[in-house]
Coordinates of N, CA and C in Angstrom, one line a residue:
M1 N 0.9 -1.4 -0.2 CA -0.2 0.3 0.3 C 0.6 1.4 0.4
E2 N 1.4 0.9 0.6 CA 2.7 2.9 0.6 C 3.6 2.7 -0.5
N3 N 3.9 1.9 -1.9 CA 4.1 2.2 -3.2 C 3.6 3.2 -3.9
F4 N 2.2 2.0 -4.0 CA 0.6 3.0 -4.5 C 0.4 4.4 -4.1
S5 N 0.2 4.4 -2.6 CA -0.4 5.8 -2.0 C 1.6 6.6 -2.5
G6 N 2.3 6.8 -2.4 CA 4.1 6.9 -2.7 C 3.4 7.1 -4.0
S7 N 3.8 6.6 -4.9 CA 3.8 6.8 -6.5 C 2.0 8.0 -7.1
Q8 N 1.1 7.6 -5.5 CA 0.3 8.6 -6.6 C 0.5 10.0 -6.1
E9 N 1.2 10.2 -4.6 CA 2.1 11.4 -4.0 C 2.7 12.1 -5.6
V10 N 3.8 11.3 -6.2 CA 4.8 12.1 -6.7 C 3.6 12.3 -8.0
S11 N 2.4 11.0 -8.5 CA 1.6 11.9 -10.0 C 1.6 12.9 -9.0
M12 N 0.1 13.1 -8.5 CA -0.1 14.3 -8.4 C 1.2 15.7 -7.7
R13 N 2.4 15.2 -7.4 CA 3.2 16.5 -7.7 C 2.4 17.2 -9.4
A14 N 3.5 15.6 -10.1 CA 4.0 15.9 -10.9 C 2.4 16.5 -11.6
H15 N 1.3 16.3 -11.8 CA 0.0 16.8 -12.5 C 0.3 18.3 -11.9
A16 N 0.7 19.0 -10.3 CA 0.0 20.3 -10.3 C 1.6 21.0 -11.2
R17 N 3.4 20.4 -10.6 CA 4.5 20.7 -11.5 C 3.4 21.1 -13.0
R18 N 3.2 20.1 -13.8 CA 2.8 20.2 -15.2 C 1.3 21.5 -15.6
N19 N 0.5 22.2 -14.5 CA -0.6 22.9 -14.0 C -0.2 24.2 -13.9
Y20 N 0.9 24.6 -12.5 CA 1.5 25.6 -12.5 C 2.5 25.9 -14.1
D21 N 3.5 25.6 -14.2 CA 4.0 25.3 -15.6 C 3.7 26.1 -17.2
Q22 N 1.6 25.7 -16.5 CA 0.8 25.6 -17.9 C 0.9 28.0 -17.7
I23 N 0.3 27.1 -16.6 CA -0.5 28.8 -16.4 C 0.4 29.7 -16.2
L24 N 2.3 29.5 -15.6 CA 3.5 30.9 -16.0 C 2.7 30.5 -18.1
R25 N 3.4 29.9 -18.2 CA 3.2 29.9 -20.3 C 2.6 30.8 -20.6
V26 N 1.3 30.7 -20.1 CA -0.5 30.8 -20.7 C -0.4 32.3 -19.9
A27 N 0.1 32.7 -19.1 CA 0.2 34.3 -17.8 C 1.2 35.0 -19.2
T28 N 2.6 34.3 -19.1 CA 3.3 35.6 -19.9 C 3.1 35.9 -21.6
T29 N 1.5 34.8 -21.9 CA 1.8 34.9 -22.9 C 0.4 36.1 -23.1
V30 N -0.8 36.2 -21.6 CA -1.8 37.1 -21.6 C -1.3 38.9 -21.7
F31 N -0.8 38.2 -20.9 CA -0.6 39.5 -20.1 C 0.8 40.4 -21.3
A32 N 2.0 39.5 -22.0 CA 1.8 40.5 -22.8 C 1.0 40.5 -24.1
E33 N 0.1 40.3 -24.5 CA -1.2 41.3 -25.5 C -1.7 41.4 -24.6
S34 N -2.1 41.8 -23.1 CA -3.0 43.3 -22.5 C -2.5 43.2 -21.8
G35 N -1.4 43.1 -21.1 CA -0.5 43.8 -20.2 C -0.9 43.8 -19.1
P36 N -0.6 44.7 -17.7 CA 0.2 43.1 -16.2 C -1.7 43.8 -15.6
D37 N -2.7 43.9 -16.4 CA -4.0 43.9 -15.8 C -4.9 42.8 -16.0
A38 N -4.8 41.5 -17.8 CA -5.7 41.4 -18.2 C -6.5 40.2 -16.8
S39 N -7.4 40.0 -17.6 CA -8.5 38.6 -16.7 C -7.7 37.8 -16.4
L40 N -7.2 37.2 -15.0 CA -6.4 36.1 -14.0 C -7.7 34.9 -15.0
N41 N -9.5 35.5 -14.8 CA -10.1 34.3 -15.0 C -9.2 33.4 -17.3
E42 N -9.3 34.4 -17.8 CA -8.7 33.8 -18.7 C -7.4 33.5 -19.2
I43 N -6.6 33.9 -17.7 CA -4.8 32.7 -18.1 C -5.2 31.7 -17.8
A44 N -6.8 31.8 -16.6 CA -7.0 29.6 -15.9 C -7.8 29.8 -17.7
R45 N -8.6 29.5 -18.2 CA -9.5 29.6 -19.3 C -8.6 29.1 -20.0
R46 N -7.2 29.6 -20.9 CA -6.5 29.1 -21.6 C -5.2 28.4 -21.1
A47 N -5.4 28.5 -19.4 CA -5.0 27.1 -19.6 C -5.3 26.2 -18.9
G48 N -6.3 25.3 -19.1 CA -7.1 24.9 -19.3 C -7.2 23.8 -17.7
V49 N -7.1 25.0 -17.0 CA -7.3 24.6 -15.5 C -8.8 25.8 -14.7
G50 N -8.9 25.5 -13.4 CA -10.3 26.3 -13.0 C -9.8 27.4 -12.2
P51 N -10.3 28.6 -12.0 CA -10.1 30.1 -11.6 C -8.7 29.3 -9.5
G52 N -10.1 27.7 -9.6 CA -9.3 28.0 -8.3 C -8.1 27.3 -8.3
T53 N -7.5 26.6 -9.1 CA -6.3 26.3 -9.7 C -5.8 27.5 -9.3
L54 N -5.6 27.9 -10.2 CA -4.6 29.5 -10.7 C -4.3 29.8 -9.1
Y55 N -5.5 30.1 -8.1 CA -5.4 31.4 -7.0 C -4.2 30.0 -6.6
R56 N -4.9 28.7 -6.0 CA -3.4 27.2 -5.7 C -1.8 28.0 -5.9
H57 N -1.9 28.0 -6.6 CA -0.2 28.5 -7.6 C 0.7 30.2 -7.3
F58 N -0.8 30.5 -7.4 CA -1.0 32.0 -7.7 C -1.8 32.4 -6.6
P59 N -1.4 32.6 -5.1 CA -2.6 33.7 -4.4 C -3.4 34.9 -5.1
N60 N -3.0 35.5 -5.9 CA -3.3 37.3 -6.0 C -2.6 37.8 -7.3
R61 N -2.8 37.6 -7.8 CA -2.0 39.4 -9.3 C -0.9 39.5 -9.1
Q62 N -0.6 40.1 -8.2 CA 0.6 40.0 -8.3 C 1.9 39.5 -7.7
A63 N 1.4 37.7 -7.1 CA 1.9 36.6 -7.6 C 2.5 36.6 -8.6
L64 N 1.5 36.4 -9.3 CA 1.5 36.0 -10.5 C 2.1 36.6 -12.0
Q65 N 2.3 38.0 -11.6 CA 2.9 38.8 -12.5 C 4.3 38.9 -11.7
A66 N 4.3 38.2 -10.2 CA 5.9 38.4 -10.5 C 6.7 37.4 -10.6
A67 N 5.7 36.3 -10.2 CA 6.5 35.3 -11.4 C 6.8 35.0 -12.5
V68 N 5.9 35.8 -13.0 CA 6.1 35.7 -15.0 C 7.5 36.7 -14.6
L69 N 6.6 37.6 -14.6 CA 8.7 38.5 -14.4 C 9.7 37.9 -14.2
G70 N 9.9 36.6 -13.1 CA 10.8 36.6 -12.3 C 11.7 35.6 -13.9
E71 N 10.3 35.1 -13.6 CA 11.4 33.4 -15.2 C 11.5 34.7 -16.4
R72 N 10.8 36.1 -16.5 CA 11.5 36.9 -18.1 C 12.6 36.9 -17.2
I73 N 13.8 37.7 -16.2 CA 14.7 38.8 -16.2 C 15.0 37.4 -15.4
E74 N 15.2 35.9 -15.2 CA 16.5 34.9 -15.2 C 16.4 34.7 -16.4
N75 N 15.8 34.5 -18.0 CA 16.0 34.7 -19.3 C 16.6 35.2 -19.6
L76 N 16.9 36.8 -19.3 CA 17.0 37.9 -20.1 C 18.8 37.8 -18.9
C77 N 18.9 37.7 -18.0 CA 19.7 37.4 -16.9 C 20.9 36.1 -17.6
G78 N 20.2 34.7 -17.6 CA 21.1 34.4 -18.2 C 21.9 34.0 -20.2
H79 N 21.6 35.2 -20.3 CA 21.6 35.3 -22.2 C 22.5 36.1 -21.5
G80 N 22.5 37.2 -20.3 CA 24.0 38.5 -21.2 C 25.2 37.4 -19.8
A81 N 25.4 36.3 -19.2 CA 25.7 35.4 -18.1 C 26.5 35.0 -19.6
D82 N 25.7 34.3 -20.7 CA 25.9 33.8 -21.7 C 26.7 34.1 -22.2
L83 N 26.9 35.4 -23.2 CA 27.1 36.6 -23.6 C 28.8 37.0 -23.0
L84 N 29.2 36.6 -22.7 CA 30.2 36.9 -21.7 C 30.9 36.3 -22.1
S85 N 30.6 34.6 -22.3 CA 32.1 33.9 -22.9 C 32.5 34.7 -24.5
L86 N 31.8 35.6 -25.2 CA 32.1 35.9 -26.6 C 33.6 37.0 -25.9
P87 N 34.0 36.7 -26.9 CA 36.0 37.2 -26.7 C 35.5 38.6 -27.0
D88 N 34.4 39.2 -27.8 CA 33.9 41.0 -27.7 C 33.6 41.5 -27.0
A89 N 34.3 42.2 -26.1 CA 33.7 42.1 -25.0 C 32.2 43.2 -25.4
D90 N 32.5 44.7 -26.7 CA 31.4 45.4 -27.2 C 30.7 44.4 -27.5
T91 N 30.7 43.6 -28.2 CA 29.2 42.7 -29.1 C 28.8 42.6 -27.8
A92 N 29.6 41.8 -26.4 CA 29.1 41.4 -26.1 C 27.6 42.2 -24.8
L93 N 28.2 43.7 -24.5 CA 26.9 44.5 -24.6 C 26.2 44.9 -25.5
A94 N 26.1 45.3 -26.5 CA 25.6 45.5 -27.0 C 24.8 45.2 -27.7
R95 N 25.1 43.1 -27.7 CA 23.9 42.8 -28.1 C 23.1 41.7 -26.5
W96 N 23.3 42.3 -24.7 CA 22.7 42.7 -24.3 C 21.9 43.4 -24.0
L97 N 22.0 44.6 -23.8 CA 21.0 45.7 -24.3 C 20.9 45.7 -25.3
R98 N 20.5 45.0 -26.7 CA 19.9 45.0 -26.9 C 18.0 44.2 -26.7
S99 N 18.9 42.9 -26.3 CA 18.3 42.0 -25.7 C 17.1 43.5 -25.0
L100 N 17.9 43.7 -23.7 CA 17.4 44.7 -22.8 C 16.3 44.9 -23.0
L101 N 17.1 46.0 -23.8 CA 15.2 47.2 -25.0 C 14.7 46.0 -25.3
I102 N 14.9 45.0 -26.0 CA 13.3 43.7 -26.6 C 12.6 43.8 -25.4
H103 N 13.1 43.4 -24.5 CA 12.9 42.4 -23.1 C 11.3 44.3 -22.7
T104 N 11.8 45.3 -22.7 CA 11.4 46.4 -22.4 C 10.3 46.9 -23.1
R105 N 9.9 46.2 -24.4 CA 9.3 47.0 -25.5 C 8.7 46.1 -25.6
T106 N 8.3 44.8 -24.9 CA 7.3 43.6 -24.9 C 6.3 43.5 -23.5
D107 N 7.4 44.2 -22.1 CA 7.2 44.0 -20.7 C 4.9 44.4 -20.5
K108 N 5.0 45.2 -21.7 CA 3.4 45.9 -21.3 C 3.2 47.1 -20.3
G109 N 4.2 46.9 -19.3 CA 3.7 47.5 -18.1 C 4.3 46.7 -16.9
L110 N 4.4 45.2 -17.0 CA 4.5 43.6 -16.7 C 5.7 44.2 -15.6
G111 N 6.8 44.9 -15.4 CA 7.6 44.9 -15.1 C 7.2 45.9 -13.9
A112 N 6.6 47.5 -14.2 CA 6.3 48.3 -13.4 C 5.6 48.1 -12.3
A113 N 4.6 47.3 -12.8 CA 3.0 47.2 -12.0 C 4.0 46.1 -10.8
T114 N 5.1 45.0 -11.2 CA 5.7 44.3 -9.7 C 5.8 44.6 -9.1
L115 N 7.6 45.5 -9.4 CA 8.5 46.6 -9.2 C 7.7 47.4 -8.3
T116 N 6.7 47.9 -8.3 CA 6.6 49.4 -7.5 C 6.5 48.5 -6.6
H117 N 5.5 47.2 -6.6 CA 4.7 46.4 -4.8 C 6.2 46.3 -4.6
A118 N 6.5 46.8 -3.1 CA 8.0 46.4 -1.9 C 7.5 44.4 -2.1
T119 N 8.2 43.3 -2.9 CA 8.5 42.8 -2.7 C 9.9 41.4 -3.1
D120 N 10.5 40.8 -2.2 CA 11.3 40.5 -2.2 C 11.7 39.8 -3.6
Q121 N 10.7 39.8 -4.5 CA 10.8 39.5 -6.0 C 11.2 39.8 -6.8
G122 N 10.2 41.4 -6.9 CA 11.0 42.2 -7.3 C 12.6 43.1 -7.2
A123 N 12.9 43.1 -5.8 CA 13.9 43.1 -5.6 C 14.9 42.3 -6.3
Q124 N 14.4 41.1 -5.9 CA 15.9 40.5 -6.5 C 15.7 40.4 -8.5
C125 N 14.7 40.6 -9.1 CA 14.7 40.8 -10.0 C 16.0 42.3 -10.6
R126 N 15.4 43.0 -10.0 CA 16.7 44.5 -10.2 C 18.4 44.6 -9.4
I127 N 17.7 43.5 -8.6 CA 19.5 43.8 -8.7 C 20.0 42.5 -9.8
A128 N 19.1 41.6 -10.3 CA 20.1 40.6 -11.6 C 20.1 41.5 -12.5
I129 N 19.2 42.1 -12.8 CA 20.4 42.6 -14.1 C 21.0 44.1 -13.3
E130 N 21.3 44.6 -12.8 CA 22.2 45.3 -12.1 C 23.3 45.3 -12.3
E131 N 23.3 43.9 -12.0 CA 24.5 42.5 -11.0 C 24.7 42.3 -13.0
T132 N 23.7 41.8 -14.1 CA 24.3 40.8 -15.4 C 25.1 42.5 -16.2
A133 N 24.0 43.9 -15.9 CA 24.9 44.8 -16.6 C 25.7 45.3 -15.7
A134 N 26.2 45.3 -15.0 CA 28.2 45.8 -14.0 C 28.7 44.9 -14.8
R135 N 28.5 43.7 -15.0 CA 29.6 42.0 -15.5 C 29.7 42.6 -17.1
L136 N 28.5 42.9 -17.3 CA 28.7 43.5 -19.0 C 29.6 44.9 -18.9
V137 N 29.4 45.8 -18.4 CA 30.0 47.4 -18.7 C 30.9 46.4 -18.5
A138 N 32.3 46.1 -16.9 CA 32.9 46.5 -16.5 C 34.6 45.4 -18.0
R139 N 33.4 44.5 -17.9 CA 33.8 43.6 -19.2 C 34.4 44.6 -20.5
A140 N 33.2 45.3 -20.6 CA 33.7 46.1 -21.9 C 34.2 47.2 -21.2
K141 N 34.4 47.8 -20.7 CA 35.2 48.8 -20.3 C 37.0 48.3 -19.8
D142 N 37.4 47.2 -18.9 CA 38.7 46.5 -19.2 C 38.9 46.8 -20.9
S143 N 37.8 46.2 -22.0 CA 38.8 45.8 -23.1 C 39.4 47.2 -23.1
G144 N 38.4 48.0 -23.1 CA 39.3 49.2 -23.2 C 38.5 51.0 -24.8
T145 N 37.4 50.5 -25.0 CA 37.1 50.5 -26.1 C 35.5 51.9 -25.1
V146 N 34.9 50.7 -24.7 CA 34.3 52.0 -24.0 C 34.5 52.7 -22.4
R147 N 33.9 54.1 -23.2 CA 34.3 54.7 -21.1 C 34.7 55.1 -20.4
G148 N 34.9 55.1 -19.9 CA 35.7 54.8 -18.1 C 34.6 55.2 -17.9
D149 N 34.1 56.5 -17.7 CA 32.2 56.7 -16.5 C 31.7 56.0 -17.0
T150 N 31.2 55.4 -17.9 CA 30.1 54.6 -18.3 C 29.3 54.2 -16.9
S151 N 28.2 54.3 -16.7 CA 27.2 53.5 -15.8 C 27.0 52.2 -15.8
A152 N 26.9 51.2 -15.4 CA 25.7 50.2 -15.8 C 24.4 50.8 -15.5
D153 N 24.7 51.5 -14.0 CA 23.1 51.8 -13.6 C 22.0 52.8 -14.6
D154 N 23.3 53.6 -15.4 CA 22.9 54.6 -16.6 C 22.4 54.0 -17.6
L155 N 23.2 52.8 -18.0 CA 22.9 52.1 -18.9 C 21.6 51.6 -18.8
V156 N 21.2 50.5 -18.2 CA 20.0 50.2 -18.0 C 18.9 51.1 -17.7
H157 N 18.4 52.4 -17.0 CA 18.1 53.0 -17.7 C 17.3 54.3 -18.8
L158 N 18.7 54.0 -19.3 CA 18.3 54.9 -20.5 C 17.4 54.0 -21.7
V159 N 18.9 52.4 -21.9 CA 17.9 51.2 -22.4 C 16.3 51.0 -21.8
A160 N 15.8 51.3 -20.5 CA 14.5 51.4 -20.0 C 13.5 52.1 -20.5
G161 N 14.5 53.4 -21.0 CA 13.3 54.4 -21.2 C 13.2 54.7 -22.7
I162 N 14.4 54.4 -23.1 CA 14.1 53.9 -25.0 C 12.9 53.3 -24.8
G163 N 12.7 51.9 -24.1 CA 12.0 50.8 -24.6 C 11.1 51.4 -24.3
L164 N 10.1 52.4 -23.2 CA 9.1 53.2 -22.4 C 8.4 53.8 -24.2
A165 N 8.9 55.2 -24.1 CA 9.3 56.1 -24.6 C 8.5 55.6 -25.8
T166 N 9.2 54.1 -26.8 CA 9.4 53.8 -27.5 C 8.2 52.8 -27.9
E167 N 7.0 51.9 -26.9 CA 6.5 51.5 -27.1 C 5.4 51.2 -28.3
H168 N 5.0 52.8 -28.5 CA 3.2 52.9 -28.8 C 3.5 53.6 -30.1
R169 N 4.9 53.7 -31.1 CA 5.1 54.9 -31.3 C 5.1 54.1 -33.0
S170 N 5.0 54.5 -34.4 CA 4.6 54.3 -35.5 C 5.8 53.4 -35.8
D171 N 6.7 53.9 -35.7 CA 8.0 54.1 -35.9 C 9.1 53.4 -35.4
P172 N 9.0 52.0 -36.3 CA 9.8 50.2 -35.0 C 11.4 51.3 -35.2
A173 N 11.3 50.8 -35.6 CA 13.0 51.1 -35.7 C 13.7 52.5 -35.2
Q174 N 12.5 53.0 -34.2 CA 13.3 54.8 -33.8 C 13.9 53.5 -32.2
A175 N 13.3 52.7 -32.1 CA 13.8 52.4 -30.3 C 15.6 52.1 -31.6
E176 N 16.2 51.1 -31.6 CA 17.5 50.4 -32.2 C 18.0 52.6 -32.4
R177 N 17.4 53.3 -33.6 CA 18.5 55.0 -33.9 C 18.9 54.2 -32.3
L178 N 17.9 55.8 -31.1 CA 17.8 55.2 -30.1 C 19.0 54.4 -29.8
L179 N 18.5 53.5 -29.4 CA 20.0 52.3 -28.7 C 21.0 53.0 -29.8
D180 N 21.6 52.0 -31.2 CA 22.5 52.6 -31.4 C 22.9 54.4 -31.1
T181 N 22.3 55.4 -30.6 CA 23.1 56.5 -30.1 C 24.0 56.7 -28.9
V182 N 23.0 55.5 -28.3 CA 23.5 55.3 -26.7 C 24.5 54.7 -26.9
L183 N 25.0 53.9 -27.4 CA 25.8 52.6 -28.0 C 26.9 53.3 -28.4
R184 N 27.3 54.9 -29.6 CA 27.8 55.3 -29.9 C 29.0 56.2 -29.2
G185 N 27.7 56.7 -28.1 CA 28.5 57.5 -27.0 C 28.6 57.2 -26.3
I186 N 29.3 56.1 -26.0 CA 30.1 55.4 -24.9 C 31.3 54.5 -25.2
G187 N 31.0 54.2 -26.8 CA 32.0 54.1 -27.0 C 32.1 53.6 -28.5
I188 N 30.7 52.6 -27.9 CA 30.4 50.8 -29.1 C 30.0 51.7 -30.8
P189 N 31.4 51.3 -31.3 CA 30.9 51.7 -32.7 C 30.1 51.0 -33.3
G190 N 30.2 49.6 -34.1 CA 28.4 49.2 -34.7 C 27.8 48.1 -33.4
T191 N 27.1 48.1 -33.7 CA 25.7 47.6 -33.1 C 25.6 46.4 -33.7
P192 N 26.1 45.5 -33.0 CA 26.1 44.3 -33.5 C 24.1 42.8 -33.5
A193 N 24.0 42.7 -34.2 CA 22.3 41.8 -33.9 C 22.5 41.1 -32.8
P194 N 21.5 40.4 -32.2 CA 21.7 40.0 -31.1 C 22.3 38.3 -31.5

């Protein structure tokens, strides 16, 4: 009997994990489509679960927003860590800043909605972005082409500002032009694609 109940418990945990992952995947899509105030009932419906299942995993909107943002930031910072292995530090920094720009432009206010609440998750997201930017900027400064007075914090704010300012603009190339201006300003002449 112990084997049966043990395997049933493992199966139930696996099912709960699948539900969690599915809710998170769908929430990422729905928040990207509709913004941070998207209907939680719509998320549950599209995930194929009931609202109760959604609330068991995410007790409120802020918890779901934080989980989605946390996963997005983890991917963004993981990409930054991967770029540290590129031989050209300038290319690595430019590619990561371009990824940050894309992240900001597709955020639809999720970051602002999540980070305005004083949560551990929000603080962890900010720290992860700051640390990733600092490593990439320090390496680019060490290479000798990026200006010595370049601040990782300033770059993150500039790129986030570009993303927010151009999110609803009719000229899709404007964000890229503004990022190119920032990159040239710190000493990176070209802007390699990601």
